[in-house]
Amino acid sequence: MNANAAVLPTKEGFEPAVIQWLKEALNRNVFEAVLIPVETPAEDSFAYLLIKDPKFLDLASPLPPIMPVQGGKAIGRLTMRGDLNKRVAAIIRPCEARAAIELTKLKQAHLTNLTLITLDCPGVLPLSDYLDDPAAGAARFREAVEQDNRSPMRPTCQICHRFSLAEAPATDLHIGTLGNDDGAAVIVPGSLEGERILAQMGLTEDGDESGNLPEMLERWSTRAEQLTATQTERRSEAHAQLQEQVAGADRLLDIFGSCINCHNCQRVCPVCYCRQCYFESTALKLPPENYLARAASKGALRFAPDTLLFHLGRASHMALSCVSCGACEDACPMDIPVGQVFSLLADGAQEALGYVAGRSVEDALPLVAYEMDELHDVEQAYVEIYREQEVQDA
Amino acid sequence: MPEAATSSAFATQGLRTNQGAEETVRQLLRSLLQSGQVEAVLALGKTGTDGKGVAYSLFTDPDAFAVDGEAVPLLPYMPANGGGLLSRLTLEGSLPGPVAAVIRPCELQAFIELMKLNQGSLDNVFLISSTCGGVYPLETGLEGHLEEKLPAYWRSIEQGELDEAARPTCRACESFAPEGADITIALLGEEGLDEQCSLYLNTERAAAFAQRLEGTILDAEPDGTVLERSSVERSAFREALFAGVETGLKGLVETFGRCIGCHGCKTVCPICYCQVCHFDSHECEREIAYYEGELQRKGGLRVPPDTVFFQLGRMAHMAISCVGCGMCTDVCPADIPVSTIFSKVAASAQATFDYVPGRALAEEIPLRTFREDEFAQVAT
Amino acid sequence: MSEEKTFVPSIVYFMCSWCGSGGAETAAAHHLHYPENVLPSRVNCTGALPAVHILRPLIEGADGVVISGCHPGDCHYDDGNFRARRRIALVKSLLDTLGLEPERVWFRYVAHGEGRRFVDTAAAFNEHIKTLGPNPLKTRSDT
Amino acid sequence: MQEQISETFSPTIVGFLCNWCTYAAADSAGVARMKMPPSVMVVRVMCSGRIDPLFILTAFLRGADGVLISGCWPGQCHYQVGNLQARRRTALLKSIFDALELEMGERFRLSWVSSSEAPRYVRVVKEFTRDVTDLGPCPIQHELFL
């Protein structure tokens, strides 16, 4: 599985090494531009920058402590109108890559000429925590990464089980840092394009002077496997617990009771791509008689109406493509655990239809494909005793 | 400006009830619903079984305004701009029967401004507003912290002051006395608000609606000194707030650098009424050639692009009508003081045209009108 | 009177215009009755019924939603009913996860000639919802 | 490369010219072979009243050093009042720039030039080009984090 992998030289530390490598790739014209998070001028946040001039890479940060913009969304915005003409590398986290793959399948992004490079993700801090004190946040993040501790991270990151691509690299290149100490990293191709790039960069098995590659790969995949198992367990425990907290009309409405209908969750969601969201369209803007009648039948009508319809309806639109990135939760000004609820809904929906969002461009979208012989449990069987009568009637 | 505001806020008849402000309003709304004088009331209410959430609701059941009912019309909290909601309510046609709305002065201004922009109808809307002592930030409402603040809030209101924990936007608000309301509830600087309450009935309809309330007719005009003092204090706070805005290109880039592009400020803005915002439309879905051109020119660019363009462009679209309600700051997940910046720009834009948004329906929106002999210095 | 007897559920019946409503026509031709609290609504194909249109009545006042389309292989558009089945599986999964009673949604195949089956479906669903009781969401003012 | 530019800086100016007046003036200036700096990239609009503030912002964000808006004299608008509306919009945008201390107010100019005033058009272009040259390159165009 990890054929043609290589050791990423990381003498000067992990992040500088990645940046150095990208600079070299730009200089060698392996890529013509790089999409990578960069710290903003006020040094209080990060933004994706598309960089052509290698000098700007000095400001870049391949693994920032927060995720202000989902990388899949950035890729979607970049390539929504067609294929790139220049060769661009995007340095993103696995959930961002999954979103990009999902958007490609939804025909909202184009991966031609775009090289996806993912990294093992330790999670990110909640946006509001970080913005309160960026310097302290950065330190907290570093410490947590060193200690392999996910508890300061966002709740959705704490229960993420797809933080690495050790199992099945779906991107062109994946940089694995797990299991190897002191920022040592392996770089694993997931496609022919990835292999070609490694060869161009002179990173091949033969070029591995230290001879540590097999052990490093072994350590990496063992550790990733191990961590995936514990995280999967953690996820199912957390989801079971969460389901108890949300199940039923009362509890659900308690959770969404403080929603202010700002639709931030929808706007930042990488896979919610509609230009005009159904729930903001004229479909739900009705004459006052309608609102008054609805109010009269219940004694009151929350206004603006359709809060639950928005969340449930949005889930019905995107749960099958949800990559559990948690961007929605970061953007919620009311601290509603919307990312956690949606990850719960997504896991259920994707399991029901045998799909994993963003796993591969090859998997058909579940609402586009179908099997003749499937899902019979949603069909309501017709009780046979009526049959005789039916024949008689005919 | 404040003088004009106070005089038109209390136009006609005053009524003092011998019940607290909260009870008076509840009783008034209850009687309006019971007698069928209004079909519904738009007011704040608690949501969920735990009552932790707060949202505007269209109440038809009079019991909602009972002492332990779910309606909380005077709660110092603004989960949405009520003016925008009234516009949404009447967007597809005017109301078939009277509906009362308990809203704050900035919400009232927003509603009037939206009427000028043809985004609804004033017909059958019965407006109840109050001299406003501000509201708390949205995050105060989480986990029940709002309840703790209420005693301090009402204490400072009675003294004609604003609680320091109120939103900075509110503390810097100069149009806290409603104009154009049918009923104005006098709150700011009124003593003994848990025992008595003064209402000012500004229209005939208001006088008719308030008939069921027991109280004494007030002869004297309200004492404007407290309002004037509050106005001076708030203006000073406003100036300090505006002075803190980082300006220039550098300031703009640094302030909006952490924008995450959720456009929540636009969604909750009552004045931003467009069905599809220009900045969410296909106009702003850039071609590959755009990115490659910018890359060629600058060596790098932000993706998604147009962060500063969105902010400046939105200012150009709505600064003239901005009522300074502060929803944009409240909603911002990146804690950008959007409202402060927009208010500062709005103050400049509105001063340019000597315009006060939402003051009176008859005042034309500046970009829809012009004079031949103006702004000679702008054109050469 | 006990509550169960007085409870008249409000039910939305989405029927495909080729088979489901054909079934309704056949039922009418045979003078077969179905409960009048079932509100029929014709859609061109069950495959064209968005999930939101199933959720919206369930939130805004219906006690149940029943959908009937053509039998597998009979779809006028080849595969609309197969797609509908997936979409309904999705809706049911969402409702199930949130404890919102996925059994309030039924999906069944009713052909053009099957008037009896149409009437039985309406009646059986009506009885089924009666035993389930009122939808807790429909009285909530804070949805 | 930037240093080279600043030595012989010739500004890029986007000119939104009204179809009925200034565009015609620019045309006759060309026909009469009047000399003027080649700094203005002309965008013909049907009326100066068509110019949304967003056009001006876009021009600046995409690399313009100055923006010239030019239409008919007050009272001469082909659509009666488009130019007066343009004037209000220009005033609005200037007040926004002023409030944010963006120092952009000098970088865009509204001028009235009628169709017969080719020499005036040339003068406007010369003056504005000179003024923008004095201001130097617009700082917005090299900002990465826009």
Short mmCIF file of N, CA and C in Angstrom, two decimals, chain B residues 235-353:
data_model
loop_
_atom_site.label_atom_id
_atom_site.label_comp_id
_atom_site.label_asym_id
_atom_site.label_seq_id
_atom_site.Cartn_x
_atom_site.Cartn_y
_atom_site.Cartn_z
N SER B 235 -23.00 59.65 23.48
CA SER B 235 -22.21 60.26 22.40
C SER B 235 -20.72 60.20 22.72
N ALA B 236 -20.40 60.45 24.00
CA ALA B 236 -19.00 60.41 24.40
C ALA B 236 -18.45 59.00 24.20
N PHE B 237 -19.23 58.02 24.62
CA PHE B 237 -18.80 56.62 24.46
C PHE B 237 -18.61 56.29 22.99
N ARG B 238 -19.54 56.79 22.20
CA ARG B 238 -19.50 56.55 20.75
C ARG B 238 -18.20 57.09 20.15
N GLU B 239 -17.86 58.31 20.56
CA GLU B 239 -16.66 58.91 20.00
C GLU B 239 -15.42 58.08 20.36
N ALA B 240 -15.39 57.64 21.62
CA ALA B 240 -14.25 56.84 22.07
C ALA B 240 -14.19 55.54 21.26
N LEU B 241 -15.37 54.96 21.04
CA LEU B 241 -15.45 53.69 20.30
C LEU B 241 -14.96 53.88 18.86
N PHE B 242 -15.42 54.97 18.26
CA PHE B 242 -15.02 55.24 16.87
C PHE B 242 -13.53 55.52 16.78
N ALA B 243 -13.00 56.17 17.80
CA ALA B 243 -11.57 56.50 17.77
C ALA B 243 -10.73 55.23 17.79
N GLY B 244 -11.28 54.17 18.37
CA GLY B 244 -10.54 52.92 18.46
C GLY B 244 -10.54 52.11 17.17
N VAL B 245 -11.31 52.55 16.17
CA VAL B 245 -11.37 51.79 14.92
C VAL B 245 -10.04 51.94 14.19
N GLU B 246 -9.46 50.82 13.82
CA GLU B 246 -8.21 50.88 13.07
C GLU B 246 -8.52 51.23 11.63
N THR B 247 -7.96 52.32 11.17
CA THR B 247 -8.32 52.80 9.85
C THR B 247 -7.16 52.62 8.88
N GLY B 248 -7.40 53.12 7.70
CA GLY B 248 -6.39 52.98 6.66
C GLY B 248 -6.42 51.58 6.08
N LEU B 249 -5.69 51.38 5.01
CA LEU B 249 -5.67 50.06 4.38
C LEU B 249 -5.16 49.00 5.35
N LYS B 250 -4.13 49.38 6.12
CA LYS B 250 -3.54 48.44 7.05
C LYS B 250 -4.59 48.03 8.11
N GLY B 251 -5.26 49.04 8.66
CA GLY B 251 -6.27 48.78 9.68
C GLY B 251 -7.38 47.88 9.14
N LEU B 252 -7.77 48.17 7.90
CA LEU B 252 -8.86 47.42 7.28
C LEU B 252 -8.46 45.95 7.11
N VAL B 253 -7.25 45.77 6.61
CA VAL B 253 -6.77 44.41 6.35
C VAL B 253 -6.57 43.66 7.67
N GLU B 254 -6.07 44.38 8.67
CA GLU B 254 -5.85 43.70 9.95
C GLU B 254 -7.16 43.36 10.64
N THR B 255 -8.12 44.30 10.57
CA THR B 255 -9.40 44.05 11.24
C THR B 255 -10.16 42.91 10.58
N PHE B 256 -10.24 42.96 9.25
CA PHE B 256 -11.04 41.95 8.56
C PHE B 256 -10.20 40.74 8.14
N GLY B 257 -8.93 40.73 8.53
CA GLY B 257 -8.08 39.60 8.18
C GLY B 257 -8.62 38.29 8.72
N ARG B 258 -9.25 38.35 9.90
CA ARG B 258 -9.72 37.09 10.47
C ARG B 258 -11.17 36.76 10.09
N CYS B 259 -11.72 37.51 9.15
CA CYS B 259 -13.06 37.20 8.65
C CYS B 259 -13.06 35.79 8.06
N ILE B 260 -14.06 35.00 8.41
CA ILE B 260 -14.10 33.62 7.89
C ILE B 260 -15.02 33.50 6.68
N GLY B 261 -15.59 34.63 6.28
CA GLY B 261 -16.41 34.62 5.06
C GLY B 261 -17.77 33.99 5.23
N CYS B 262 -18.30 33.99 6.45
CA CYS B 262 -19.62 33.36 6.63
C CYS B 262 -20.74 34.28 6.19
N HIS B 263 -20.45 35.55 6.04
CA HIS B 263 -21.45 36.55 5.64
C HIS B 263 -22.63 36.60 6.61
N GLY B 264 -22.40 36.17 7.84
CA GLY B 264 -23.46 36.23 8.85
C GLY B 264 -23.89 37.66 9.11
N CYS B 265 -22.93 38.60 9.04
CA CYS B 265 -23.25 40.01 9.25
C CYS B 265 -24.30 40.47 8.25
N LYS B 266 -24.18 39.98 7.03
CA LYS B 266 -25.14 40.35 5.99
C LYS B 266 -26.48 39.65 6.23
N THR B 267 -26.42 38.39 6.65
CA THR B 267 -27.67 37.65 6.83
C THR B 267 -28.52 38.26 7.94
N VAL B 268 -27.90 38.66 9.03
CA VAL B 268 -28.70 39.18 10.14
C VAL B 268 -28.98 40.68 10.00
N CYS B 269 -28.32 41.34 9.07
CA CYS B 269 -28.53 42.78 8.91
C CYS B 269 -29.94 43.03 8.40
N PRO B 270 -30.72 43.85 9.12
CA PRO B 270 -32.08 44.08 8.66
C PRO B 270 -32.12 44.85 7.34
N ILE B 271 -31.11 45.67 7.12
CA ILE B 271 -31.14 46.51 5.91
C ILE B 271 -30.73 45.71 4.67
N CYS B 272 -29.86 44.73 4.84
CA CYS B 272 -29.43 43.90 3.71
C CYS B 272 -30.57 42.96 3.35
N TYR B 273 -31.42 43.42 2.43
CA TYR B 273 -32.63 42.65 2.17
C TYR B 273 -32.56 41.84 0.88
N CYS B 274 -31.49 42.01 0.09
CA CYS B 274 -31.46 41.35 -1.22
C CYS B 274 -31.68 39.84 -1.11
N GLN B 275 -32.46 39.32 -2.02
CA GLN B 275 -32.72 37.88 -2.05
C GLN B 275 -31.40 37.12 -2.28
N VAL B 276 -30.64 37.55 -3.27
CA VAL B 276 -29.29 37.00 -3.44
C VAL B 276 -28.32 38.16 -3.37
N CYS B 277 -27.45 38.12 -2.38
CA CYS B 277 -26.47 39.18 -2.20
C CYS B 277 -25.51 39.18 -3.39
N HIS B 278 -25.13 40.35 -3.82
CA HIS B 278 -24.16 40.45 -4.93
C HIS B 278 -22.93 39.59 -4.64
N PHE B 279 -22.52 39.58 -3.38
CA PHE B 279 -21.26 38.91 -3.04
C PHE B 279 -21.43 37.39 -2.89
N ASP B 280 -22.67 36.92 -2.96
CA ASP B 280 -22.91 35.47 -3.01
C ASP B 280 -23.37 35.05 -4.40
N SER B 281 -23.46 36.00 -5.29
CA SER B 281 -24.03 35.71 -6.60
C SER B 281 -22.94 35.20 -7.54
N HIS B 282 -23.34 34.84 -8.75
CA HIS B 282 -22.36 34.31 -9.70
C HIS B 282 -21.33 35.38 -10.07
N GLU B 283 -21.69 36.66 -9.85
CA GLU B 283 -20.75 37.75 -10.14
C GLU B 283 -19.45 37.58 -9.35
N CYS B 284 -19.59 37.04 -8.16
CA CYS B 284 -18.42 36.91 -7.31
C CYS B 284 -17.86 35.49 -7.30
N GLU B 285 -18.40 34.64 -8.18
CA GLU B 285 -17.78 33.33 -8.36
C GLU B 285 -16.74 33.52 -9.45
N ARG B 286 -15.49 33.58 -9.04
CA ARG B 286 -14.46 34.01 -9.97
C ARG B 286 -14.04 32.89 -10.91
N GLU B 287 -13.74 33.30 -12.13
CA GLU B 287 -13.19 32.38 -13.13
C GLU B 287 -11.75 32.02 -12.74
N ILE B 288 -11.29 30.90 -13.26
CA ILE B 288 -9.90 30.51 -13.05
C ILE B 288 -8.97 31.64 -13.51
N ALA B 289 -9.34 32.26 -14.63
CA ALA B 289 -8.49 33.32 -15.18
C ALA B 289 -8.29 34.45 -14.17
N TYR B 290 -9.29 34.71 -13.36
CA TYR B 290 -9.16 35.77 -12.35
C TYR B 290 -8.03 35.43 -11.39
N TYR B 291 -8.07 34.19 -10.88
CA TYR B 291 -7.04 33.79 -9.91
C TYR B 291 -5.66 33.84 -10.55
N GLU B 292 -5.59 33.34 -11.78
CA GLU B 292 -4.29 33.28 -12.43
C GLU B 292 -3.78 34.68 -12.74
N GLY B 293 -4.70 35.58 -13.09
CA GLY B 293 -4.31 36.97 -13.35
C GLY B 293 -3.78 37.64 -12.09
N GLU B 294 -4.51 37.47 -10.99
CA GLU B 294 -4.09 38.07 -9.73
C GLU B 294 -2.75 37.49 -9.28
N LEU B 295 -2.60 36.19 -9.50
CA LEU B 295 -1.36 35.50 -9.12
C LEU B 295 -0.19 36.10 -9.89
N GLN B 296 -0.44 36.35 -11.15
CA GLN B 296 0.57 36.93 -12.01
C GLN B 296 0.97 38.32 -11.51
N ARG B 297 -0.04 39.07 -11.09
CA ARG B 297 0.17 40.48 -10.73
C ARG B 297 0.80 40.63 -9.34
N LYS B 298 0.30 39.80 -8.38
CA LYS B 298 0.70 40.03 -6.99
C LYS B 298 1.60 38.94 -6.42
N GLY B 299 1.66 37.81 -7.10
CA GLY B 299 2.45 36.70 -6.58
C GLY B 299 1.72 35.85 -5.57
N GLY B 300 0.55 36.32 -5.15
CA GLY B 300 -0.24 35.54 -4.19
C GLY B 300 -1.55 36.24 -3.93
N LEU B 301 -2.57 35.46 -3.54
CA LEU B 301 -3.83 36.09 -3.18
C LEU B 301 -4.61 35.19 -2.24
N ARG B 302 -5.54 35.82 -1.53
CA ARG B 302 -6.33 35.09 -0.56
C ARG B 302 -7.42 34.31 -1.27
N VAL B 303 -7.68 33.08 -0.78
CA VAL B 303 -8.75 32.25 -1.33
C VAL B 303 -9.60 31.76 -0.15
N PRO B 304 -10.92 31.90 -0.14
CA PRO B 304 -11.73 32.63 -1.10
C PRO B 304 -11.36 34.12 -1.11
N PRO B 305 -11.48 34.76 -2.27
CA PRO B 305 -11.08 36.16 -2.36
C PRO B 305 -12.20 37.10 -1.89
N ASP B 306 -11.99 38.37 -2.06
CA ASP B 306 -13.04 39.39 -1.89
C ASP B 306 -13.47 39.64 -0.45
N THR B 307 -12.61 39.42 0.52
CA THR B 307 -12.99 39.69 1.90
C THR B 307 -13.20 41.19 2.13
N VAL B 308 -12.19 41.98 1.76
CA VAL B 308 -12.30 43.43 1.95
C VAL B 308 -13.32 44.01 0.97
N PHE B 309 -13.36 43.46 -0.22
CA PHE B 309 -14.34 43.90 -1.21
C PHE B 309 -15.76 43.72 -0.68
N PHE B 310 -16.01 42.59 -0.04
CA PHE B 310 -17.33 42.34 0.54
C PHE B 310 -17.67 43.40 1.57
N GLN B 311 -16.73 43.69 2.46
CA GLN B 311 -17.02 44.64 3.53
C GLN B 311 -17.23 46.05 2.97
N LEU B 312 -16.31 46.48 2.09
CA LEU B 312 -16.45 47.82 1.52
C LEU B 312 -17.71 47.91 0.65
N GLY B 313 -17.94 46.87 -0.11
CA GLY B 313 -19.10 46.87 -0.98
C GLY B 313 -20.40 46.89 -0.20
N ARG B 314 -20.42 46.14 0.90
CA ARG B 314 -21.63 46.14 1.72
C ARG B 314 -21.84 47.53 2.33
N MET B 315 -20.75 48.16 2.71
CA MET B 315 -20.87 49.53 3.22
C MET B 315 -21.50 50.43 2.16
N ALA B 316 -20.99 50.30 0.92
CA ALA B 316 -21.51 51.15 -0.14
C ALA B 316 -22.99 50.88 -0.35
N HIS B 317 -23.43 49.66 -0.12
CA HIS B 317 -24.82 49.32 -0.35
C HIS B 317 -25.74 49.74 0.79
N MET B 318 -25.26 49.64 2.02
CA MET B 318 -26.22 49.86 3.10
C MET B 318 -25.84 50.89 4.15
N ALA B 319 -24.65 51.51 4.03
CA ALA B 319 -24.24 52.43 5.10
C ALA B 319 -25.23 53.58 5.28
N ILE B 320 -25.82 54.04 4.20
CA ILE B 320 -26.76 55.16 4.30
C ILE B 320 -27.97 54.77 5.13
N SER B 321 -28.35 53.50 5.07
CA SER B 321 -29.54 53.06 5.79
C SER B 321 -29.22 52.35 7.10
N CYS B 322 -27.93 52.23 7.44
CA CYS B 322 -27.55 51.48 8.64
C CYS B 322 -28.14 52.12 9.89
N VAL B 323 -28.86 51.32 10.68
CA VAL B 323 -29.48 51.86 11.88
C VAL B 323 -28.64 51.57 13.12
N GLY B 324 -27.51 50.94 12.94
CA GLY B 324 -26.62 50.69 14.07
C GLY B 324 -27.20 49.76 15.11
N CYS B 325 -27.89 48.70 14.68
CA CYS B 325 -28.56 47.82 15.65
C CYS B 325 -27.57 46.86 16.30
N GLY B 326 -26.40 46.68 15.67
CA GLY B 326 -25.36 45.85 16.31
C GLY B 326 -25.49 44.36 16.10
N MET B 327 -26.46 43.92 15.31
CA MET B 327 -26.61 42.48 15.08
C MET B 327 -25.36 41.88 14.45
N CYS B 328 -24.71 42.66 13.57
CA CYS B 328 -23.56 42.13 12.84
C CYS B 328 -22.40 41.79 13.79
N THR B 329 -22.17 42.65 14.79
CA THR B 329 -21.12 42.34 15.75
C THR B 329 -21.49 41.11 16.55
N ASP B 330 -22.75 41.08 16.96
CA ASP B 330 -23.21 39.97 17.79
C ASP B 330 -23.03 38.63 17.11
N VAL B 331 -23.26 38.60 15.81
CA VAL B 331 -23.29 37.33 15.12
C VAL B 331 -21.91 36.88 14.68
N CYS B 332 -20.95 37.80 14.68
CA CYS B 332 -19.65 37.48 14.08
C CYS B 332 -18.91 36.41 14.87
N PRO B 333 -18.67 35.25 14.26
CA PRO B 333 -17.96 34.18 14.99
C PRO B 333 -16.47 34.49 15.14
N ALA B 334 -15.96 35.50 14.40
CA ALA B 334 -14.54 35.83 14.51
C ALA B 334 -14.34 37.05 15.40
N ASP B 335 -15.39 37.48 16.10
CA ASP B 335 -15.32 38.60 17.03
C ASP B 335 -14.79 39.88 16.40
N ILE B 336 -15.15 40.13 15.17
CA ILE B 336 -14.77 41.40 14.54
C ILE B 336 -15.80 42.45 14.95
N PRO B 337 -15.36 43.64 15.38
CA PRO B 337 -16.34 44.67 15.78
C PRO B 337 -17.00 45.30 14.56
N VAL B 338 -17.73 44.48 13.82
CA VAL B 338 -18.31 44.92 12.54
C VAL B 338 -19.17 46.16 12.73
N SER B 339 -20.02 46.11 13.75
CA SER B 339 -20.99 47.19 13.93
C SER B 339 -20.30 48.52 14.20
N THR B 340 -19.22 48.50 14.97
CA THR B 340 -18.51 49.74 15.27
C THR B 340 -17.99 50.37 13.99
N ILE B 341 -17.38 49.54 13.15
CA ILE B 341 -16.82 50.05 11.90
C ILE B 341 -17.93 50.55 10.98
N PHE B 342 -18.98 49.75 10.88
CA PHE B 342 -20.08 50.15 10.00
C PHE B 342 -20.77 51.40 10.53
N SER B 343 -20.91 51.50 11.85
CA SER B 343 -21.56 52.69 12.40
C SER B 343 -20.72 53.93 12.11
N LYS B 344 -19.43 53.77 12.22
CA LYS B 344 -18.55 54.92 11.96
C LYS B 344 -18.69 55.37 10.51
N VAL B 345 -18.66 54.39 9.61
CA VAL B 345 -18.83 54.72 8.20
C VAL B 345 -20.22 55.28 7.94
N ALA B 346 -21.22 54.67 8.58
CA ALA B 346 -22.60 55.12 8.39
C ALA B 346 -22.76 56.55 8.87
N ALA B 347 -22.14 56.88 10.00
CA ALA B 347 -22.27 58.24 10.52
C ALA B 347 -21.74 59.23 9.49
N SER B 348 -20.61 58.88 8.89
CA SER B 348 -20.02 59.77 7.88
C SER B 348 -20.92 59.87 6.65
N ALA B 349 -21.41 58.71 6.18
CA ALA B 349 -22.24 58.71 4.98
C ALA B 349 -23.55 59.44 5.22
N GLN B 350 -24.15 59.21 6.39
CA GLN B 350 -25.43 59.83 6.68
C GLN B 350 -25.27 61.33 6.87
N ALA B 351 -24.13 61.74 7.45
CA ALA B 351 -23.89 63.17 7.63
C ALA B 351 -23.72 63.85 6.27
N THR B 352 -23.10 63.12 5.33
CA THR B 352 -22.91 63.67 3.99
C THR B 352 -24.24 64.11 3.38
N PHE B 353 -25.25 63.30 3.63
CA PHE B 353 -26.55 63.59 3.01
C PHE B 353 -27.55 64.14 4.02
#
